[in-house]
Amino acid sequence: MKKLILMTALTLSLQSFAASATQISGNTDIYTGVTESRAEAYETGVNILQQVKLLTGNQAYKKLNIVNTSTVRSSIRINDGRVYVDEFADATGSLKYQAKVKLNYSYKEAGSNR
């Protein structure tokens, strides 16, 4: 009987914990180094996007700079990513290029009251 009561209480507490998780979405930008050509900047941006899409758990948590301590790290997912190339002139008037990787991600937050 004691085992049955213990198992019931444990099951209810686990269900309560699972029900309190909230899905959170976020956006972030990653900038590459400055290059001399648009093509090089674009290629660098695409490479970074491909690498970031492969990150999971703790790696993604660190790379995306998520500072929420109640994040369920194994739930972090990159939902969408795009590469843009910015063109600008430096102090001497030479054209330079820099890729910007825009990311949309989501994760679960445990124990949220939202």
Coordinates of C-alpha atoms in Angstrom, one line a residue:
M1 CA 0.0 0.0 0.0
K2 CA 2.8 2.4 0.9
K3 CA 4.4 1.7 -2.5
L4 CA 1.2 2.5 -4.3
I5 CA 0.8 5.8 -2.5
L6 CA 4.4 6.7 -3.2
M7 CA 4.1 5.8 -6.9
T8 CA 0.9 7.9 -7.2
A9 CA 2.5 10.9 -5.5
L10 CA 5.6 10.6 -7.7
T11 CA 3.5 10.4 -10.8
L12 CA 1.5 13.4 -9.9
S13 CA 4.5 15.5 -9.1
L14 CA 6.2 14.6 -12.4
Q15 CA 3.1 15.5 -14.3
S16 CA 2.9 18.8 -12.4
F17 CA 6.5 19.6 -13.3
A18 CA 6.0 18.7 -17.0
A19 CA 2.9 20.9 -17.2
S20 CA 4.7 23.9 -15.9
A21 CA 7.3 24.1 -18.7
T22 CA 6.7 27.1 -21.1
Q23 CA 7.9 27.4 -24.7
I24 CA 10.1 30.5 -25.2
S25 CA 11.2 32.1 -28.5
G26 CA 14.1 34.4 -29.1
N27 CA 16.1 36.1 -31.8
T28 CA 19.8 36.9 -32.0
D29 CA 22.3 38.1 -34.5
I30 CA 25.8 36.8 -35.1
Y31 CA 28.3 39.0 -37.0
T32 CA 31.2 37.7 -38.9
G33 CA 34.6 39.4 -39.4
V34 CA 35.0 42.1 -42.0
T35 CA 36.1 41.0 -45.5
E36 CA 37.2 42.5 -48.8
S37 CA 34.5 40.8 -50.9
R38 CA 30.7 40.3 -50.7
A39 CA 31.1 36.6 -51.8
E40 CA 33.5 35.8 -49.0
A41 CA 31.3 37.5 -46.4
Y42 CA 28.3 35.6 -47.6
E43 CA 30.1 32.2 -47.6
T44 CA 31.4 32.9 -44.1
G45 CA 27.9 33.7 -42.9
V46 CA 26.4 30.5 -44.5
N47 CA 29.2 28.4 -42.8
I48 CA 28.3 29.9 -39.4
L49 CA 24.6 29.3 -39.9
Q50 CA 25.3 25.6 -40.8
Q51 CA 27.5 25.2 -37.7
V52 CA 25.0 26.8 -35.4
K53 CA 22.1 24.6 -36.7
L54 CA 24.2 21.6 -35.5
L55 CA 24.6 22.8 -31.9
T56 CA 22.5 21.2 -29.2
G57 CA 22.1 21.5 -25.5
N58 CA 24.9 23.3 -23.6
Q59 CA 26.7 24.3 -26.8
A60 CA 23.6 26.1 -28.1
Y61 CA 22.9 27.6 -24.7
K62 CA 26.4 29.2 -24.6
K63 CA 26.5 30.3 -28.3
L64 CA 23.1 32.0 -28.1
N65 CA 23.9 33.7 -24.8
I66 CA 20.8 32.5 -23.1
V67 CA 21.0 33.7 -19.5
N68 CA 17.8 32.2 -18.1
T69 CA 18.8 29.6 -15.5
S70 CA 15.6 27.7 -15.7
T71 CA 16.2 26.9 -19.4
V72 CA 15.8 23.2 -20.3
R73 CA 19.0 23.1 -22.3
S74 CA 18.2 19.9 -24.2
S75 CA 15.1 21.7 -25.6
I76 CA 17.0 24.5 -27.5
R77 CA 16.3 24.5 -31.2
I78 CA 17.3 26.8 -34.1
N79 CA 14.0 27.3 -35.9
D80 CA 15.1 29.6 -38.7
G81 CA 18.3 31.4 -39.9
R82 CA 19.1 33.9 -42.6
V83 CA 22.3 35.4 -43.8
Y84 CA 22.6 39.1 -44.8
V85 CA 25.7 40.9 -46.1
D86 CA 26.2 44.6 -45.1
E87 CA 28.4 46.8 -47.3
F88 CA 30.1 49.8 -45.8
A89 CA 33.1 52.1 -46.5
D90 CA 36.0 52.2 -44.0
A91 CA 37.9 55.4 -43.1
T92 CA 39.9 55.4 -46.3
G93 CA 36.7 54.9 -48.5
S94 CA 37.4 51.3 -49.4
L95 CA 34.3 49.1 -49.5
K96 CA 34.2 46.3 -46.9
Y97 CA 31.6 43.6 -46.2
Q98 CA 30.3 41.8 -43.1
A99 CA 27.8 39.0 -42.9
K100 CA 25.1 39.1 -40.3
V101 CA 23.4 35.8 -39.4
K102 CA 19.9 36.3 -38.0
L103 CA 18.7 33.4 -35.9
N104 CA 15.3 32.5 -34.5
Y105 CA 15.4 29.9 -31.7
S106 CA 13.1 28.4 -29.1
Y107 CA 13.5 26.5 -25.8
K108 CA 11.5 25.3 -22.9
E109 CA 11.7 27.0 -19.5
A110 CA 11.0 24.7 -16.5
G111 CA 8.9 25.8 -13.6
S112 CA 7.5 29.0 -15.3
N113 CA 4.4 30.6 -13.9
R114 CA 3.4 32.1 -17.2

